Short mmCIF file of C-alpha atoms in Angstrom, two decimals:
data_model
loop_
_atom_site.label_atom_id
_atom_site.label_comp_id
_atom_site.label_asym_id
_atom_site.label_seq_id
_atom_site.Cartn_x
_atom_site.Cartn_y
_atom_site.Cartn_z
CA MET A 1 -6.05 -3.24 -9.40
CA SER A 2 -6.71 -6.45 -7.86
CA GLU A 3 -9.42 -7.56 -6.84
CA ASP A 4 -8.09 -8.31 -2.92
CA ALA A 5 -6.24 -5.41 -2.65
CA GLN A 6 -4.89 -7.45 0.38
CA ASP A 7 -3.02 -9.99 -1.75
CA VAL A 8 0.65 -9.98 0.07
CA VAL A 9 3.01 -11.32 -2.15
CA LEU A 10 6.48 -12.01 -1.15
CA VAL A 11 9.21 -10.88 -3.94
CA VAL A 12 12.31 -12.75 -3.60
CA GLU A 13 15.43 -11.87 -6.45
CA ASP A 14 18.86 -10.36 -5.91
CA GLU A 15 19.42 -8.16 -8.47
CA PRO A 16 18.17 -4.32 -6.77
CA ALA A 17 17.27 -2.79 -9.79
CA ILE A 18 14.34 -6.17 -10.24
CA ARG A 19 13.29 -6.19 -7.23
CA MET A 20 12.88 -2.27 -7.65
CA ILE A 21 11.06 -2.63 -10.35
CA LEU A 22 8.69 -5.54 -8.77
CA ARG A 23 7.96 -4.81 -6.22
CA ASP A 24 7.06 -1.07 -7.64
CA TYR A 25 5.20 -2.69 -10.27
CA LEU A 26 2.80 -5.28 -7.63
CA ALA A 27 2.53 -1.93 -5.38
CA GLY A 28 0.50 -0.28 -8.44
CA GLU A 29 -1.28 -3.63 -8.99
CA GLY A 30 -3.24 -2.98 -5.11
CA TYR A 31 -1.25 -5.87 -3.60
CA HIS A 32 1.22 -5.72 -0.57
CA VAL A 33 4.39 -6.76 -1.56
CA LEU A 34 7.37 -7.56 0.44
CA VAL A 35 11.11 -8.53 -0.50
CA ALA A 36 13.98 -10.13 0.57
CA GLU A 37 17.24 -10.31 -1.88
CA ASP A 38 17.92 -13.64 -1.14
CA GLY A 39 17.13 -16.92 0.90
CA GLU A 40 18.21 -15.59 4.70
CA GLN A 41 15.88 -12.82 4.36
CA ALA A 42 13.06 -15.27 2.68
CA PHE A 43 12.92 -17.94 5.52
CA ALA A 44 13.30 -14.61 7.67
CA ILE A 45 9.91 -12.78 6.25
CA LEU A 46 8.32 -16.52 6.40
CA ALA A 47 8.90 -16.80 9.51
CA SER A 48 7.40 -13.77 10.78
CA LYS A 49 4.41 -13.09 8.30
CA PRO A 50 1.05 -15.23 9.17
CA HIS A 51 0.05 -13.58 6.39
CA LEU A 52 1.25 -14.37 2.42
CA ASP A 53 -0.87 -15.13 -0.43
CA LEU A 54 1.72 -15.86 -3.21
CA MET A 55 5.67 -15.91 -3.32
CA VAL A 56 7.44 -14.98 -7.29
CA THR A 57 11.47 -16.44 -6.39
CA ASP A 58 14.13 -15.76 -8.57
CA PHE A 59 16.15 -19.66 -9.26
CA ARG A 60 19.80 -19.01 -8.69
CA LEU A 61 20.40 -16.47 -4.70
CA PRO A 62 23.28 -15.83 -2.88
CA GLY A 63 24.39 -18.13 -0.27
CA GLY A 64 24.21 -21.23 -1.61
CA ILE A 65 20.01 -21.24 -1.40
CA SER A 66 17.83 -21.30 -4.72
CA GLY A 67 14.25 -20.44 -4.91
CA VAL A 68 13.58 -24.63 -5.52
CA GLU A 69 15.29 -24.49 -2.18
CA ILE A 70 12.85 -21.49 -0.30
CA ALA A 71 10.08 -22.69 -1.93
CA GLU A 72 9.32 -25.88 -0.34
CA PRO A 73 9.52 -25.53 2.81
CA ALA A 74 7.26 -22.87 2.79
CA VAL A 75 5.27 -25.08 1.62
CA LYS A 76 4.88 -27.51 3.38
CA LEU A 77 4.19 -25.02 6.44
CA ARG A 78 1.93 -22.63 4.30
CA PRO A 79 -0.02 -25.16 2.21
CA ASP A 80 -2.11 -22.79 0.14
CA LEU A 81 0.93 -20.37 -0.75
CA LYS A 82 0.83 -20.13 -4.42
CA VAL A 83 4.91 -20.41 -5.83
CA ILE A 84 5.45 -18.41 -9.51
CA PHE A 85 10.04 -19.21 -10.65
CA ILE A 86 11.54 -15.83 -13.08
CA SER A 87 14.84 -17.22 -13.95
CA GLY A 88 16.66 -16.11 -16.61
CA TYR A 89 18.63 -20.09 -16.47
CA PRO A 90 14.83 -21.42 -16.02
CA ALA A 91 15.98 -25.31 -17.54
CA GLU A 92 16.85 -25.27 -14.34
CA ILE A 93 14.62 -25.28 -11.95
CA LEU A 94 13.28 -27.79 -14.22
CA GLU A 95 15.87 -29.73 -13.69
CA SER A 96 15.69 -29.39 -9.74
CA GLY A 97 13.62 -32.45 -10.03
CA SER A 98 11.29 -30.46 -7.28
CA PRO A 99 7.56 -31.54 -7.41
CA ILE A 100 7.05 -27.55 -6.49
CA ALA A 101 9.12 -26.98 -9.76
CA ARG A 102 7.03 -29.47 -12.52
CA LYS A 103 3.66 -27.56 -10.59
CA ALA A 104 4.12 -23.82 -10.48
CA PRO A 105 4.52 -21.33 -13.67
CA ILE A 106 8.35 -20.77 -14.48
CA LEU A 107 8.34 -17.27 -16.15
CA ALA A 108 11.70 -17.24 -18.59
CA LYS A 109 13.69 -13.27 -17.66
CA PRO A 110 13.37 -11.28 -19.12
CA PHE A 111 9.58 -11.62 -19.11
CA ASP A 112 6.68 -8.47 -20.09
CA LEU A 113 5.22 -7.75 -15.82
CA ASP A 114 1.40 -7.63 -17.49
CA THR A 115 2.79 -12.11 -17.48
CA LEU A 116 3.71 -11.84 -14.91
CA HIS A 117 0.27 -10.43 -13.28
CA GLU A 118 -2.01 -12.10 -14.87
CA GLN A 119 0.54 -15.69 -13.37
CA ILE A 120 -0.10 -13.86 -10.17
CA GLN A 121 -4.43 -13.23 -11.19
CA ALA A 122 -4.48 -16.96 -12.30
CA SER A 123 -2.36 -18.40 -9.31
CA LEU A 124 -4.65 -16.80 -7.45
CA ARG A 125 -8.06 -17.12 -7.96
#
């Protein structure tokens, strides 16, 4: 269980099975989990939810908006928002040249759920 069950995590992932696994796992660890399957849904959640602690986002998403392109404006609007990138193509995140991509943890798919949880806990400390 998370020490603070009020932590709100936004998961942005286009693959339904991965999205479901992440949602269920993180909810089981005590987080309040919101999910989006693309940039449009992620931006709608970011615009409508006043409190978010952390975003876990895939890099390659449908609709032409990458996880980095979601994270950059999100962090500008919410400087305290933490970001963790997940991707089957982790080098692309670093190659994006984004300042946030240089600072945020990047987990290469496939990754262990306990490793994700450790990264979340470290980010939220």
